[in-house]
Amino acid sequence: MGMEHPTRRGVLGGAITVAAVAVTGGAASAGTGETPALWREFKATPYTHPQIPYIARAGARSGARRLPRPKVVANVRDYGARPDGTTDAAPAINRALAEAGARGGGTVVIPPGRYRVDDVIRIAHDNVVLRGAGSTRTTLHATKNLTELIGPYGSRYGGDKSSWSWAGGLIWLCPQSRWETLTTAIKAKAWPFEGWTGNKRDEWQTLTTTAPARRGDRTLRVTDTSRLHPGDLVLLRLADDADHTLLEHMAGGGEGPEAYVWDDKTKLTSYVPYEWPVRITSLKKNTVTLERPLPLDVREEWDPRLTTHAKALTGAGVEALTLEAVQTPQSPHLLDKGYNGVTFQCAYDCWADDIVVRHVDNGFGLVAASACTLRRTRVTGRGAHHPYFCREGSHDNLVEDFRIDERTVPAPSGTQLHGINVEGLSSYNVWSRGVMEMGTFDSHRGMPFANVRTDITVDNNGRHGGDASAGPLFGARFTHWNIRVTNERAGLMKIDGLAPYSATVGINEVREFDQTDVPDFSGDLHSRIELYGTTGVVRPRNLYEAQREL
């Protein structure tokens, strides 16, 4: 893998061993498994199960195990980059990336060594891959933060918060045009919307309206195909109505969501319309076939349509290197300066593989990013605010074989630790095969729904965030499957009492302490829990991999 993963706690080390046996199907677990009723039910209705989402196509290229390997077209040493740790290599790296993009793509290699970078590394063109020699052999040493490089970034919701606390990366995968509009707005202090349609919510055009359809369908009947083509990436756009029936549907429907007060949740309602990027695979008369099953019902009252979007970055990646920020104390909560790691924005079918980030404010980010894969990634060093964040309408992403190391210095007072975050109506994302020596399964409210965490060992010592105007912690079909909590802390691990139409399967016994939550919705949550109080016995062990095998 190119990454060393030292173990700091004996109890966590034991849990990691259990996880390794589970992944490899070792003899130690032979004959001890139990198959929950939920799995048998899911196999019968995989696209429409009420508690478990269909996530088998999460990740780049619909979850392909093999990612593209574009031919090498540039070596950063030929552009002047020097692995001496003192000469700024960022201009050379960015020139090589830009020229590769201008030639239609290819791989830009960074040979072994330690390279100083005094600017953002921008992967801004389709089919361009930045590849080091391995995360233990190639290191980029970042000396500046995003506040220094771009400017202060306030919040569009007001207050004195720094949006660098949840946005941007020192390696930033974002299409050139979107990068320019974002940074121009930030420099002008016109705090932008960060999503799929540009700096404002209305920067889109209708391609066609659609007929009603059901969650799980792969086809849509449309009124006009003249602007559609196989292979196109489009947005499915669903707008809420005055009674908030779309939000109720995202929460599973029924008495609880119908009784919930939505109107004063202004931050949540700013995330609507729901915008889901998807590729068209074929057209036949007025029927469009989609790359993935529909994530929600499509109803006439939600004004469904396929629309344009800000140009997406596609086919791009970053591989086999370590990004190490200059070590500084962690900033007070929500005042991060932007020593951030790798962020994907307006990206589709992009990836990171064998990447370590060290001494960062925030580790790996998905911001209006969909169908991306983060594989063999690691957050280490002095401690991060958000080791992983997934927000602003990010969908169908896969984070697998990930690791969050225990911090190397104590947390300063006034700072905060989250973990693997998801918020902002983000849906159908997967975190698989992880080891978290610190952090939690963070929801920042904003009602994310239909996300899966599976086959993860966690020392649950973080706290979730999100203000009241962001609405519920969870929507429907959240699933936690085969989770090993080493410190027995329940918060956001066992979710049958919090998340509507959810599933908690194969988790050891946990107890409430410190941050204790109450459900957002009244009445029966229609949640399910099976194999509670067990460790490593649930079969299948990994929900994502099992769905792919169906």
PDB file of N, CA and C in Angstrom, residues 145-148 150-168 186 191-192 194 267 331-340 361-362 385-386 389 391 423 444:
ATOM      1  N   ASN A 145      -1.051  28.505   4.215  1.00  0.00           N
ATOM      2  CA  ASN A 145      -2.443  28.082   4.321  1.00  0.00           C
ATOM      3  C   ASN A 145      -3.296  28.817   3.303  1.00  0.00           C
ATOM      4  N   LEU A 146      -4.553  28.422   3.192  1.00  0.00           N
ATOM      5  CA  LEU A 146      -5.433  28.990   2.176  1.00  0.00           C
ATOM      6  C   LEU A 146      -5.790  30.440   2.461  1.00  0.00           C
ATOM      7  N   THR A 147      -5.798  30.836   3.723  1.00  0.00           N
ATOM      8  CA  THR A 147      -6.026  32.255   4.031  1.00  0.00           C
ATOM      9  C   THR A 147      -4.907  33.103   3.454  1.00  0.00           C
ATOM     10  N   GLU A 148      -3.670  32.653   3.588  1.00  0.00           N
ATOM     11  CA  GLU A 148      -2.536  33.385   3.018  1.00  0.00           C
ATOM     12  C   GLU A 148      -2.560  33.367   1.497  1.00  0.00           C
ATOM     13  N   ILE A 150      -5.176  32.601  -0.745  1.00  0.00           N
ATOM     14  CA  ILE A 150      -6.371  33.086  -1.460  1.00  0.00           C
ATOM     15  C   ILE A 150      -7.007  34.261  -0.742  1.00  0.00           C
ATOM     16  N   GLY A 151      -7.080  34.195   0.579  1.00  0.00           N
ATOM     17  CA  GLY A 151      -7.660  35.269   1.364  1.00  0.00           C
ATOM     18  C   GLY A 151      -8.602  34.728   2.412  1.00  0.00           C
ATOM     19  N   PRO A 152      -9.040  35.572   3.344  1.00  0.00           N
ATOM     20  CA  PRO A 152     -10.041  35.132   4.327  1.00  0.00           C
ATOM     21  C   PRO A 152     -11.318  34.696   3.606  1.00  0.00           C
ATOM     22  N   TYR A 153     -11.984  33.679   4.161  1.00  0.00           N
ATOM     23  CA  TYR A 153     -13.172  33.114   3.531  1.00  0.00           C
ATOM     24  C   TYR A 153     -14.271  33.053   4.584  1.00  0.00           C
ATOM     25  N   GLY A 154     -15.157  34.034   4.565  1.00  0.00           N
ATOM     26  CA  GLY A 154     -16.260  34.058   5.508  1.00  0.00           C
ATOM     27  C   GLY A 154     -17.380  33.120   5.101  1.00  0.00           C
ATOM     28  N   SER A 155     -18.358  33.002   5.962  1.00  0.00           N
ATOM     29  CA  SER A 155     -19.481  32.099   5.725  1.00  0.00           C
ATOM     30  C   SER A 155     -20.654  32.845   5.106  1.00  0.00           C
ATOM     31  N   ARG A 156     -21.287  32.234   4.123  1.00  0.00           N
ATOM     32  CA  ARG A 156     -22.469  32.861   3.518  1.00  0.00           C
ATOM     33  C   ARG A 156     -23.647  32.888   4.472  1.00  0.00           C
ATOM     34  N   TYR A 157     -23.525  32.186   5.609  1.00  0.00           N
ATOM     35  CA  TYR A 157     -24.576  32.192   6.615  1.00  0.00           C
ATOM     36  C   TYR A 157     -24.333  33.248   7.687  1.00  0.00           C
ATOM     37  N   GLY A 158     -23.269  34.038   7.536  1.00  0.00           N
ATOM     38  CA  GLY A 158     -23.005  35.106   8.483  1.00  0.00           C
ATOM     39  C   GLY A 158     -22.094  34.698   9.615  1.00  0.00           C
ATOM     40  N   GLY A 159     -21.834  35.635  10.527  1.00  0.00           N
ATOM     41  CA  GLY A 159     -20.958  35.359  11.654  1.00  0.00           C
ATOM     42  C   GLY A 159     -19.502  35.540  11.285  1.00  0.00           C
ATOM     43  N   ASP A 160     -18.620  35.209  12.220  1.00  0.00           N
ATOM     44  CA  ASP A 160     -17.188  35.410  12.021  1.00  0.00           C
ATOM     45  C   ASP A 160     -16.457  34.099  11.755  1.00  0.00           C
ATOM     46  N   LYS A 161     -17.173  33.092  11.273  1.00  0.00           N
ATOM     47  CA  LYS A 161     -16.556  31.796  11.009  1.00  0.00           C
ATOM     48  C   LYS A 161     -15.687  31.854   9.759  1.00  0.00           C
ATOM     49  N   SER A 162     -14.703  30.977   9.709  1.00  0.00           N
ATOM     50  CA  SER A 162     -13.885  30.810   8.517  1.00  0.00           C
ATOM     51  C   SER A 162     -14.373  29.598   7.737  1.00  0.00           C
ATOM     52  N   SER A 163     -14.757  29.802   6.482  1.00  0.00           N
ATOM     53  CA  SER A 163     -15.189  28.671   5.658  1.00  0.00           C
ATOM     54  C   SER A 163     -14.038  27.742   5.302  1.00  0.00           C
ATOM     55  N   TRP A 164     -12.805  28.166   5.530  1.00  0.00           N
ATOM     56  CA  TRP A 164     -11.693  27.237   5.372  1.00  0.00           C
ATOM     57  C   TRP A 164     -11.758  26.132   6.425  1.00  0.00           C
ATOM     58  N   SER A 165     -12.685  26.257   7.377  1.00  0.00           N
ATOM     59  CA  SER A 165     -12.897  25.182   8.353  1.00  0.00           C
ATOM     60  C   SER A 165     -13.618  23.992   7.746  1.00  0.00           C
ATOM     61  N   TRP A 166     -14.140  24.147   6.539  1.00  0.00           N
ATOM     62  CA  TRP A 166     -14.865  23.035   5.914  1.00  0.00           C
ATOM     63  C   TRP A 166     -14.795  23.088   4.386  1.00  0.00           C
ATOM     64  N   ALA A 167     -13.851  23.816   3.837  1.00  0.00           N
ATOM     65  CA  ALA A 167     -13.785  23.956   2.378  1.00  0.00           C
ATOM     66  C   ALA A 167     -12.333  24.104   1.936  1.00  0.00           C
ATOM     67  N   GLY A 168     -12.085  23.717   0.688  1.00  0.00           N
ATOM     68  CA  GLY A 168     -10.794  23.953   0.073  1.00  0.00           C
ATOM     69  C   GLY A 168      -9.709  22.988   0.497  1.00  0.00           C
ATOM     70  N   ILE A 186     -14.360  34.759  -3.449  1.00  0.00           N
ATOM     71  CA  ILE A 186     -13.764  34.806  -2.113  1.00  0.00           C
ATOM     72  C   ILE A 186     -12.922  36.062  -1.952  1.00  0.00           C
ATOM     73  N   TRP A 191     -19.259  35.883  -0.598  1.00  0.00           N
ATOM     74  CA  TRP A 191     -19.145  34.470  -0.245  1.00  0.00           C
ATOM     75  C   TRP A 191     -20.046  33.612  -1.120  1.00  0.00           C
ATOM     76  N   PRO A 192     -19.466  32.669  -1.869  1.00  0.00           N
ATOM     77  CA  PRO A 192     -20.223  31.964  -2.908  1.00  0.00           C
ATOM     78  C   PRO A 192     -20.969  30.749  -2.387  1.00  0.00           C
ATOM     79  N   GLU A 194     -21.316  26.911  -3.053  1.00  0.00           N
ATOM     80  CA  GLU A 194     -20.206  26.050  -3.466  1.00  0.00           C
ATOM     81  C   GLU A 194     -20.625  24.885  -4.341  1.00  0.00           C
ATOM     82  N   LYS A 267     -30.978  27.063   7.137  1.00  0.00           N
ATOM     83  CA  LYS A 267     -29.761  26.511   6.540  1.00  0.00           C
ATOM     84  C   LYS A 267     -30.085  25.243   5.764  1.00  0.00           C
ATOM     85  N   SER A 331      -6.213  25.554  15.195  1.00  0.00           N
ATOM     86  CA  SER A 331      -6.908  26.814  15.454  1.00  0.00           C
ATOM     87  C   SER A 331      -8.157  26.582  16.296  1.00  0.00           C
ATOM     88  N   PRO A 332      -8.649  27.647  16.943  1.00  0.00           N
ATOM     89  CA  PRO A 332      -9.937  27.528  17.640  1.00  0.00           C
ATOM     90  C   PRO A 332     -11.042  27.094  16.690  1.00  0.00           C
ATOM     91  N   HIS A 333     -12.083  26.502  17.252  1.00  0.00           N
ATOM     92  CA  HIS A 333     -13.157  25.915  16.456  1.00  0.00           C
ATOM     93  C   HIS A 333     -13.747  26.926  15.480  1.00  0.00           C
ATOM     94  N   LEU A 334     -13.832  26.524  14.213  1.00  0.00           N
ATOM     95  CA  LEU A 334     -14.430  27.284  13.111  1.00  0.00           C
ATOM     96  C   LEU A 334     -13.617  28.496  12.698  1.00  0.00           C
ATOM     97  N   LEU A 335     -12.362  28.562  13.137  1.00  0.00           N
ATOM     98  CA  LEU A 335     -11.472  29.654  12.732  1.00  0.00           C
ATOM     99  C   LEU A 335     -10.228  29.104  12.040  1.00  0.00           C
ATOM    100  N   ASP A 336     -10.376  27.976  11.360  1.00  0.00           N
ATOM    101  CA  ASP A 336      -9.239  27.366  10.675  1.00  0.00           C
ATOM    102  C   ASP A 336      -8.684  28.297   9.605  1.00  0.00           C
ATOM    103  N   LYS A 337      -7.379  28.293   9.463  1.00  0.00           N
ATOM    104  CA  LYS A 337      -6.714  29.132   8.464  1.00  0.00           C
ATOM    105  C   LYS A 337      -6.648  28.452   7.097  1.00  0.00           C
ATOM    106  N   GLY A 338      -6.815  27.127   7.080  1.00  0.00           N
ATOM    107  CA  GLY A 338      -6.830  26.441   5.793  1.00  0.00           C
ATOM    108  C   GLY A 338      -5.578  25.653   5.485  1.00  0.00           C
ATOM    109  N   TYR A 339      -4.970  25.060   6.504  1.00  0.00           N
ATOM    110  CA  TYR A 339      -3.956  24.042   6.242  1.00  0.00           C
ATOM    111  C   TYR A 339      -4.706  22.737   5.959  1.00  0.00           C
ATOM    112  N   ASN A 340      -5.349  22.693   4.815  1.00  0.00           N
ATOM    113  CA  ASN A 340      -6.225  21.574   4.476  1.00  0.00           C
ATOM    114  C   ASN A 340      -5.543  20.635   3.500  1.00  0.00           C
ATOM    115  N   ASP A 361      -5.472  21.057   9.110  1.00  0.00           N
ATOM    116  CA  ASP A 361      -6.701  21.492   9.768  1.00  0.00           C
ATOM    117  C   ASP A 361      -7.850  20.561   9.414  1.00  0.00           C
ATOM    118  N   ASN A 362      -7.945  20.231   8.139  1.00  0.00           N
ATOM    119  CA  ASN A 362      -8.987  19.344   7.623  1.00  0.00           C
ATOM    120  C   ASN A 362      -8.340  18.428   6.599  1.00  0.00           C
ATOM    121  N   HIS A 385      -9.462  19.074  12.580  1.00  0.00           N
ATOM    122  CA  HIS A 385     -10.835  19.462  12.881  1.00  0.00           C
ATOM    123  C   HIS A 385     -11.801  18.482  12.221  1.00  0.00           C
ATOM    124  N   HIS A 386     -11.767  18.406  10.885  1.00  0.00           N
ATOM    125  CA  HIS A 386     -12.522  17.414  10.125  1.00  0.00           C
ATOM    126  C   HIS A 386     -11.509  16.511   9.415  1.00  0.00           C
ATOM    127  N   PHE A 389     -14.491  15.312   5.373  1.00  0.00           N
ATOM    128  CA  PHE A 389     -15.773  16.016   5.318  1.00  0.00           C
ATOM    129  C   PHE A 389     -16.426  15.776   3.968  1.00  0.00           C
ATOM    130  N   ARG A 391     -19.955  17.151   2.036  1.00  0.00           N
ATOM    131  CA  ARG A 391     -20.970  18.174   2.246  1.00  0.00           C
ATOM    132  C   ARG A 391     -21.409  18.796   0.924  1.00  0.00           C
ATOM    133  N   GLU A 423     -22.993  15.856   5.603  1.00  0.00           N
ATOM    134  CA  GLU A 423     -24.014  16.871   5.863  1.00  0.00           C
ATOM    135  C   GLU A 423     -24.562  17.403   4.538  1.00  0.00           C
ATOM    136  N   HIS A 444     -23.289  16.668  10.623  1.00  0.00           N
ATOM    137  CA  HIS A 444     -23.398  18.094  10.903  1.00  0.00           C
ATOM    138  C   HIS A 444     -24.806  18.598  10.605  1.00  0.00           C
TER     139      HIS A 444
END
